[in-house]
PDB file of C-alpha atoms in Angstrom:
ATOM      1  CA  GLU A  15     -15.997 -11.400   2.350  1.00 90.00           C
ATOM      2  CA  VAL A  16     -12.857 -10.785   0.683  1.00 93.00           C
ATOM      3  CA  GLN A  17      -9.560 -12.636   1.781  1.00 97.00           C
ATOM      4  CA  LEU A  18      -6.366 -12.815   1.043  1.00 98.00           C
ATOM      5  CA  VAL A  19      -4.202 -15.007   2.538  1.00 98.00           C
ATOM      6  CA  GLU A  20      -0.104 -15.116   1.918  1.00 98.00           C
ATOM      7  CA  SER A  21       2.272 -17.727   2.232  1.00 98.00           C
ATOM      8  CA  GLY A  22       5.840 -18.309   1.284  1.00 98.00           C
ATOM      9  CA  GLY A  23       7.943 -16.448   3.922  1.00 98.00           C
ATOM     10  CA  GLY A  24      10.677 -17.470   5.817  1.00 98.00           C
ATOM     11  CA  LEU A  25      14.385 -17.448   6.240  1.00 98.00           C
ATOM     12  CA  VAL A  26      16.794 -17.315   3.048  1.00 98.00           C
ATOM     13  CA  GLN A  27      20.417 -17.031   2.322  1.00 98.00           C
ATOM     14  CA  PRO A  28      21.547 -13.829   0.890  1.00 98.00           C
ATOM     15  CA  GLY A  29      21.779 -14.616  -2.821  1.00 98.00           C
ATOM     16  CA  GLY A  30      18.862 -17.017  -2.448  1.00 98.00           C
ATOM     17  CA  SER A  31      15.194 -17.628  -3.860  1.00 98.00           C
ATOM     18  CA  LEU A  32      11.277 -17.639  -2.562  1.00 98.00           C
ATOM     19  CA  ARG A  33       8.307 -17.644  -3.798  1.00 98.00           C
ATOM     20  CA  LEU A  34       5.604 -16.097  -2.144  1.00 98.00           C
ATOM     21  CA  SER A  35       2.021 -16.927  -2.702  1.00 98.00           C
ATOM     22  CA  CYS A  36      -1.543 -15.100  -2.282  1.00 98.00           C
ATOM     23  CA  ALA A  37      -4.734 -17.118  -2.247  1.00 98.00           C
ATOM     24  CA  ALA A  38      -7.588 -15.112  -2.737  1.00 97.00           C
ATOM     25  CA  SER A  39     -11.101 -15.334  -2.113  1.00 96.00           C
ATOM     26  CA  GLY A  40     -14.508 -13.661  -1.498  1.00 95.00           C
ATOM     27  CA  PHE A  41     -14.144 -11.388  -4.760  1.00 93.00           C
ATOM     28  CA  THR A  42     -13.783 -12.389  -8.546  1.00 94.00           C
ATOM     29  CA  PHE A  43     -10.700 -12.194  -8.219  1.00 96.00           C
ATOM     30  CA  SER A  44      -9.679 -12.162 -12.473  1.00 96.00           C
ATOM     31  CA  ARG A  45     -11.207  -8.542 -12.372  1.00 95.00           C
ATOM     32  CA  TYR A  46      -8.507  -6.671  -9.780  1.00 95.00           C
ATOM     33  CA  TRP A  47      -5.686  -5.445 -10.013  1.00 96.00           C
ATOM     34  CA  MET A  48      -3.068  -7.048  -7.693  1.00 97.00           C
ATOM     35  CA  THR A  49      -0.025  -5.414  -5.671  1.00 98.00           C
ATOM     36  CA  TRP A  50       2.361  -6.569  -3.559  1.00 98.00           C
ATOM     37  CA  VAL A  51       3.439  -4.105  -0.573  1.00 98.00           C
ATOM     38  CA  ARG A  52       6.379  -4.441   1.986  1.00 98.00           C
ATOM     39  CA  GLN A  53       7.212  -2.871   5.112  1.00 98.00           C
ATOM     40  CA  ALA A  54      11.201  -3.864   6.473  1.00 98.00           C
ATOM     41  CA  PRO A  55      10.487  -4.057  10.202  1.00 97.00           C
ATOM     42  CA  GLY A  56       9.723  -0.813  12.154  1.00 96.00           C
ATOM     43  CA  LYS A  57       9.860   1.034   8.797  1.00 98.00           C
ATOM     44  CA  GLY A  58       7.386   1.920   6.357  1.00 98.00           C
ATOM     45  CA  LEU A  59       5.263   1.128   3.517  1.00 98.00           C
ATOM     46  CA  GLU A  60       6.852   0.399   0.232  1.00 98.00           C
ATOM     47  CA  TRP A  61       4.992  -0.392  -3.062  1.00 98.00           C
ATOM     48  CA  VAL A  62       7.000  -3.465  -4.713  1.00 98.00           C
ATOM     49  CA  ALA A  63       4.897  -4.405  -7.801  1.00 98.00           C
ATOM     50  CA  ASN A  64       1.587  -4.684  -9.208  1.00 97.00           C
ATOM     51  CA  ILE A  65      -0.304  -6.448 -12.211  1.00 97.00           C
ATOM     52  CA  ASN A  66      -3.395  -5.908 -13.948  1.00 96.00           C
ATOM     53  CA  GLN A  67      -6.060  -8.187 -14.441  1.00 96.00           C
ATOM     54  CA  ASP A  68      -5.034 -10.376 -17.117  1.00 96.00           C
ATOM     55  CA  GLY A  69      -1.325 -10.141 -16.411  1.00 97.00           C
ATOM     56  CA  SER A  70      -0.558  -8.217 -19.247  1.00 97.00           C
ATOM     57  CA  GLU A  71       0.678  -5.386 -17.553  1.00 97.00           C
ATOM     58  CA  LYS A  72       3.366  -5.466 -14.528  1.00 97.00           C
ATOM     59  CA  TYR A  73       5.065  -2.862 -12.541  1.00 97.00           C
ATOM     60  CA  TYR A  74       8.318  -2.460 -10.571  1.00 97.00           C
ATOM     61  CA  VAL A  75       9.601  -0.400  -8.221  1.00 97.00           C
ATOM     62  CA  ASP A  76      13.551   0.328  -9.424  1.00 96.00           C
ATOM     63  CA  SER A  77      14.876  -1.790  -6.506  1.00 97.00           C
ATOM     64  CA  VAL A  78      13.536  -5.147  -7.395  1.00 98.00           C
ATOM     65  CA  LYS A  79      13.932  -4.847 -10.912  1.00 97.00           C
ATOM     66  CA  GLY A  80      15.232  -7.874 -12.828  1.00 97.00           C
ATOM     67  CA  ARG A  81      15.060  -9.623  -9.774  1.00 98.00           C
ATOM     68  CA  PHE A  82      11.499  -9.694  -8.698  1.00 98.00           C
ATOM     69  CA  THR A  83       8.303 -11.266 -11.108  1.00 98.00           C
ATOM     70  CA  ILE A  84       4.827 -10.590 -10.305  1.00 98.00           C
ATOM     71  CA  SER A  85       2.657 -12.927 -11.780  1.00 98.00           C
ATOM     72  CA  ARG A  86      -1.151 -14.949 -10.966  1.00 98.00           C
ATOM     73  CA  ASP A  87      -3.174 -17.298 -11.679  1.00 98.00           C
ATOM     74  CA  ASN A  88      -6.949 -16.295 -12.488  1.00 98.00           C
ATOM     75  CA  ALA A  89      -7.988 -20.083 -12.615  1.00 98.00           C
ATOM     76  CA  LYS A  90      -6.344 -20.745  -9.183  1.00 98.00           C
ATOM     77  CA  ASN A  91      -7.814 -16.990  -7.824  1.00 98.00           C
ATOM     78  CA  SER A  92      -3.970 -16.814  -7.055  1.00 98.00           C
ATOM     79  CA  LEU A  93      -0.915 -13.897  -6.987  1.00 98.00           C
ATOM     80  CA  TYR A  94       2.632 -14.685  -6.445  1.00 98.00           C
ATOM     81  CA  LEU A  95       5.794 -12.659  -6.409  1.00 98.00           C
ATOM     82  CA  GLN A  96       9.046 -14.454  -7.197  1.00 98.00           C
ATOM     83  CA  LEU A  97      12.111 -13.262  -5.365  1.00 98.00           C
ATOM     84  CA  ASN A  98      15.328 -14.195  -6.903  1.00 98.00           C
ATOM     85  CA  SER A  99      18.679 -12.895  -5.673  1.00 98.00           C
ATOM     86  CA  LEU A 100      17.763 -11.502  -2.115  1.00 98.00           C
ATOM     87  CA  LYS A 101      19.418  -9.102  -0.557  1.00 98.00           C
ATOM     88  CA  ALA A 102      19.767  -8.310   3.545  1.00 98.00           C
ATOM     89  CA  GLU A 103      17.548  -5.202   2.737  1.00 98.00           C
ATOM     90  CA  ASP A 104      14.825  -7.174   0.958  1.00 98.00           C
ATOM     91  CA  THR A 105      13.765  -8.063   4.308  1.00 98.00           C
ATOM     92  CA  ALA A 106      10.366  -7.206   5.561  1.00 98.00           C
ATOM     93  CA  VAL A 107       6.650  -8.369   5.530  1.00 98.00           C
ATOM     94  CA  TYR A 108       5.055  -8.849   2.050  1.00 98.00           C
ATOM     95  CA  TYR A 109       1.512  -7.708   2.069  1.00 98.00           C
ATOM     96  CA  CYS A 110      -0.883  -9.260  -1.219  1.00 98.00           C
ATOM     97  CA  ALA A 111      -3.416  -6.173  -1.698  1.00 98.00           C
ATOM     98  CA  GLY A 112      -6.265  -6.135  -3.980  1.00 94.00           C
ATOM     99  CA  GLY A 113      -7.454  -3.162  -6.320  1.00 91.00           C
ATOM    100  CA  ASP A 114     -11.037  -1.499  -6.207  1.00 87.00           C
ATOM    101  CA  CYS A 115     -13.601  -2.078  -9.239  1.00 84.00           C
ATOM    102  CA  SER A 116     -16.538   0.509  -7.509  1.00 79.00           C
ATOM    103  CA  GLY A 117     -18.336   3.273  -9.398  1.00 71.00           C
ATOM    104  CA  GLY A 118     -17.834   1.805 -12.528  1.00 76.00           C
ATOM    105  CA  SER A 119     -14.173   1.420 -13.171  1.00 83.00           C
ATOM    106  CA  CYS A 120     -11.517  -0.813 -11.539  1.00 88.00           C
ATOM    107  CA  SER A 121      -8.174   0.646  -9.727  1.00 89.00           C
ATOM    108  CA  SER A 122      -4.981  -0.660  -9.185  1.00 92.00           C
ATOM    109  CA  VAL A 123      -4.965   1.586  -5.788  1.00 93.00           C
ATOM    110  CA  PRO A 124      -4.745  -1.194  -2.914  1.00 96.00           C
ATOM    111  CA  VAL A 125      -8.247  -1.660  -1.097  1.00 93.00           C
ATOM    112  CA  SER A 126      -7.958  -5.074   0.605  1.00 95.00           C
ATOM    113  CA  TRP A 127      -5.127  -6.379   1.846  1.00 97.00           C
ATOM    114  CA  GLY A 128      -3.977  -9.625   3.364  1.00 97.00           C
ATOM    115  CA  GLN A 129      -2.060  -9.854   6.848  1.00 96.00           C
ATOM    116  CA  GLY A 130       1.543 -10.280   5.159  1.00 97.00           C
ATOM    117  CA  THR A 131       4.134 -12.984   5.082  1.00 98.00           C
ATOM    118  CA  LEU A 132       7.876 -12.294   6.543  1.00 98.00           C
ATOM    119  CA  VAL A 133      10.950 -12.817   4.308  1.00 98.00           C
ATOM    120  CA  THR A 134      14.211 -12.724   6.216  1.00 98.00           C
ATOM    121  CA  VAL A 135      17.166 -12.868   4.411  1.00 98.00           C
ATOM    122  CA  SER A 136      20.295 -13.408   6.237  1.00 97.00           C
ATOM    123  CA  SER A 137      23.191 -15.531   6.451  1.00 96.00           C
TER     124      SER A 137
ATOM    125  CA  SER B  22      12.637   7.987  -8.445  1.00 89.00           C
ATOM    126  CA  TYR B  23       9.565   9.636  -7.265  1.00 95.00           C
ATOM    127  CA  GLU B  24       8.938  10.502  -3.524  1.00 97.00           C
ATOM    128  CA  LEU B  25       6.296  11.503  -1.584  1.00 98.00           C
ATOM    129  CA  THR B  26       7.401  13.834   1.937  1.00 98.00           C
ATOM    130  CA  GLN B  27       5.393  13.482   5.286  1.00 98.00           C
ATOM    131  CA  PRO B  28       6.315  14.670   8.030  1.00 98.00           C
ATOM    132  CA  PRO B  29       7.399  12.074  10.508  1.00 98.00           C
ATOM    133  CA  SER B  30       5.031  12.760  13.369  1.00 98.00           C
ATOM    134  CA  VAL B  31       2.462  14.690  14.428  1.00 98.00           C
ATOM    135  CA  SER B  32       0.763  15.190  17.733  1.00 98.00           C
ATOM    136  CA  VAL B  33      -2.855  16.537  19.095  1.00 98.00           C
ATOM    137  CA  SER B  34      -4.634  16.422  22.068  1.00 97.00           C
ATOM    138  CA  PRO B  35      -8.038  14.476  22.315  1.00 97.00           C
ATOM    139  CA  GLY B  36     -10.700  16.292  20.677  1.00 97.00           C
ATOM    140  CA  GLN B  37      -8.010  18.538  18.338  1.00 98.00           C
ATOM    141  CA  THR B  38      -7.584  18.760  14.492  1.00 98.00           C
ATOM    142  CA  ALA B  39      -4.663  17.028  13.463  1.00 98.00           C
ATOM    143  CA  ARG B  40      -3.424  17.607  10.078  1.00 98.00           C
ATOM    144  CA  ILE B  41      -0.708  15.611   7.816  1.00 98.00           C
ATOM    145  CA  THR B  42       0.369  16.488   4.887  1.00 98.00           C
ATOM    146  CA  CYS B  43       2.253  15.031   2.150  1.00 98.00           C
ATOM    147  CA  SER B  44       4.229  16.706  -0.804  1.00 98.00           C
ATOM    148  CA  GLY B  45       4.811  15.267  -3.826  1.00 97.00           C
ATOM    149  CA  ASP B  46       5.304  16.826  -7.766  1.00 97.00           C
ATOM    150  CA  ALA B  47       2.995  15.226  -9.586  1.00 97.00           C
ATOM    151  CA  LEU B  48       0.272  15.836  -6.812  1.00 97.00           C
ATOM    152  CA  PRO B  49      -1.196  18.652  -9.340  1.00 97.00           C
ATOM    153  CA  LYS B  50      -2.192  15.554 -11.523  1.00 96.00           C
ATOM    154  CA  LYS B  51      -2.632  12.567  -9.349  1.00 97.00           C
ATOM    155  CA  TYR B  52      -5.087  11.654  -6.844  1.00 96.00           C
ATOM    156  CA  ALA B  53      -3.511  11.177  -3.192  1.00 98.00           C
ATOM    157  CA  TYR B  54      -4.826   8.201  -0.979  1.00 98.00           C
ATOM    158  CA  TRP B  55      -4.203   7.729   2.751  1.00 98.00           C
ATOM    159  CA  TYR B  56      -4.192   4.923   4.658  1.00 98.00           C
ATOM    160  CA  GLN B  57      -3.951   4.246   8.514  1.00 98.00           C
ATOM    161  CA  GLN B  58      -1.917   1.475   9.735  1.00 98.00           C
ATOM    162  CA  LYS B  59      -2.477   0.658  13.521  1.00 97.00           C
ATOM    163  CA  SER B  60       0.900  -1.571  15.472  1.00 96.00           C
ATOM    164  CA  GLY B  61       0.905  -4.980  14.118  1.00 94.00           C
ATOM    165  CA  GLN B  62      -2.129  -4.615  11.734  1.00 96.00           C
ATOM    166  CA  ALA B  63      -2.676  -4.701   7.480  1.00 97.00           C
ATOM    167  CA  PRO B  64      -2.887  -0.531   6.579  1.00 97.00           C
ATOM    168  CA  VAL B  65      -6.856   0.250   5.979  1.00 97.00           C
ATOM    169  CA  LEU B  66      -7.324   3.257   3.059  1.00 97.00           C
ATOM    170  CA  VAL B  67      -9.255   5.748   4.833  1.00 98.00           C
ATOM    171  CA  ILE B  68      -9.173   8.819   1.726  1.00 97.00           C
ATOM    172  CA  TYR B  69      -9.291   7.826  -1.867  1.00 96.00           C
ATOM    173  CA  GLU B  70      -9.326   9.982  -4.833  1.00 95.00           C
ATOM    174  CA  ASP B  71      -7.757  13.387  -2.503  1.00 97.00           C
ATOM    175  CA  SER B  72     -11.376  13.802  -0.466  1.00 97.00           C
ATOM    176  CA  LYS B  73     -13.505  10.749  -0.934  1.00 96.00           C
ATOM    177  CA  ARG B  74     -13.800   8.518   2.408  1.00 96.00           C
ATOM    178  CA  PRO B  75     -15.101   4.402   1.944  1.00 93.00           C
ATOM    179  CA  SER B  76     -17.449   3.425   3.805  1.00 92.00           C
ATOM    180  CA  GLY B  77     -17.043   2.838   7.579  1.00 95.00           C
ATOM    181  CA  ILE B  78     -14.893   5.259   7.723  1.00 97.00           C
ATOM    182  CA  PRO B  79     -15.453   7.666  10.526  1.00 97.00           C
ATOM    183  CA  GLU B  80     -16.245  11.485   9.217  1.00 98.00           C
ATOM    184  CA  ARG B  81     -14.115  13.297  11.263  1.00 98.00           C
ATOM    185  CA  PHE B  82     -11.531  11.905   8.153  1.00 98.00           C
ATOM    186  CA  SER B  83     -11.384  14.276   5.410  1.00 98.00           C
ATOM    187  CA  GLY B  84      -8.974  15.042   2.403  1.00 98.00           C
ATOM    188  CA  SER B  85      -7.713  17.804   0.379  1.00 98.00           C
ATOM    189  CA  SER B  86      -5.545  18.510  -2.456  1.00 98.00           C
ATOM    190  CA  SER B  87      -3.740  21.584  -3.156  1.00 97.00           C
ATOM    191  CA  GLY B  88      -1.213  21.815  -6.233  1.00 97.00           C
ATOM    192  CA  THR B  89       1.599  19.755  -5.406  1.00 97.00           C
ATOM    193  CA  MET B  90       0.079  19.550  -1.281  1.00 98.00           C
ATOM    194  CA  ALA B  91      -2.174  16.605   0.089  1.00 98.00           C
ATOM    195  CA  THR B  92      -3.629  17.060   3.178  1.00 98.00           C
ATOM    196  CA  LEU B  93      -5.522  14.481   5.942  1.00 98.00           C
ATOM    197  CA  THR B  94      -7.371  16.058   8.572  1.00 98.00           C
ATOM    198  CA  ILE B  95      -9.133  14.359  11.648  1.00 98.00           C
ATOM    199  CA  SER B  96     -11.230  16.808  12.988  1.00 98.00           C
ATOM    200  CA  GLY B  97     -11.657  16.066  17.092  1.00 97.00           C
ATOM    201  CA  ALA B  98      -8.879  13.624  17.167  1.00 98.00           C
ATOM    202  CA  GLN B  99      -9.758  10.588  19.266  1.00 97.00           C
ATOM    203  CA  VAL B 100      -7.465   7.934  21.260  1.00 97.00           C
ATOM    204  CA  GLU B 101      -8.448   5.344  18.924  1.00 97.00           C
ATOM    205  CA  ASP B 102      -7.114   7.342  15.701  1.00 98.00           C
ATOM    206  CA  GLU B 103      -3.445   7.215  17.059  1.00 98.00           C
ATOM    207  CA  ALA B 104      -1.606   5.133  14.328  1.00 98.00           C
ATOM    208  CA  ASP B 105       0.721   5.751  11.269  1.00 98.00           C
ATOM    209  CA  TYR B 106      -0.428   7.569   7.967  1.00 98.00           C
ATOM    210  CA  TYR B 107       0.795   7.498   4.953  1.00 98.00           C
ATOM    211  CA  CYS B 108      -0.015   8.971   1.824  1.00 98.00           C
ATOM    212  CA  TYR B 109       0.263   7.212  -1.876  1.00 98.00           C
ATOM    213  CA  SER B 110       0.090   8.175  -5.288  1.00 98.00           C
ATOM    214  CA  ALA B 111       1.562   7.650  -8.774  1.00 97.00           C
ATOM    215  CA  ASP B 112       4.347   9.235 -10.363  1.00 94.00           C
ATOM    216  CA  SER B 113       3.813  11.932 -13.761  1.00 92.00           C
ATOM    217  CA  SER B 114       3.787   8.066 -15.697  1.00 91.00           C
ATOM    218  CA  GLY B 115       1.201   7.028 -13.779  1.00 89.00           C
ATOM    219  CA  ASN B 116       3.060   3.202 -13.755  1.00 90.00           C
ATOM    220  CA  GLN B 117       5.691   3.555 -10.508  1.00 94.00           C
ATOM    221  CA  ARG B 118       3.496   3.744  -7.163  1.00 97.00           C
ATOM    222  CA  VAL B 119       5.140   5.089  -4.112  1.00 98.00           C
ATOM    223  CA  PHE B 120       3.761   5.680  -0.876  1.00 98.00           C
ATOM    224  CA  GLY B 121       5.290   8.811   1.959  1.00 98.00           C
ATOM    225  CA  GLY B 122       7.436   8.082   4.177  1.00 98.00           C
ATOM    226  CA  GLY B 123       4.275   7.913   6.871  1.00 98.00           C
ATOM    227  CA  THR B 124       3.467  10.274   9.786  1.00 98.00           C
ATOM    228  CA  ARG B 125       3.376   8.713  13.187  1.00 98.00           C
ATOM    229  CA  LEU B 126       0.040  10.171  14.530  1.00 98.00           C
ATOM    230  CA  THR B 127       0.344  10.927  18.521  1.00 98.00           C
ATOM    231  CA  VAL B 128      -3.162  11.646  20.445  1.00 97.00           C
ATOM    232  CA  LEU B 129      -2.908  12.415  24.217  1.00 92.00           C
TER     233      LEU B 129
END
């Protein structure tokens, strides 16, 4: 069974930093694109960043470029998101999501999702 | 930045057909995907590559795409289909992904 478990969320002051982690199990982590998606309280989903299988390709939404860094450790079956220079508008539940490798090719489209970790940016 | 536009809400009676639209300039060249999110839960993929249904998703869910608009259709909507629905796609470069603003489906 595919499992994605996020951790590392919490309360942080504006300008502060956090590192989110996502522990993956139940599938061959190194074969899959991985994605971070966030959802502000009462708002819609927002794609944040994704990373390819070996970490050589990384893409970000414009609003986090230069502040957030996505990374992965395939030996540890783990995905990370480093959040720096945090702003109030970064307050959200952050979901880790895995891509899909059915049909003979691998896609970055989020298929498997964790339950999310809440990041609150407030003084 | 690229945007996908959805209606904020759609309301139908049980057994009726619900249609949720998603418009975006790159949709003629990029696939649309649809997610269902019930309150307090993580999203679930219900349609991929415009019109394909993952295993375990009821047959009443279908998708189509024409020009700059993709459509999620729920034929014979049921009370348990009440949820927020999001379309998802990529910009013309393929590198930026985006969700639509979401549509709240009410079935009552």
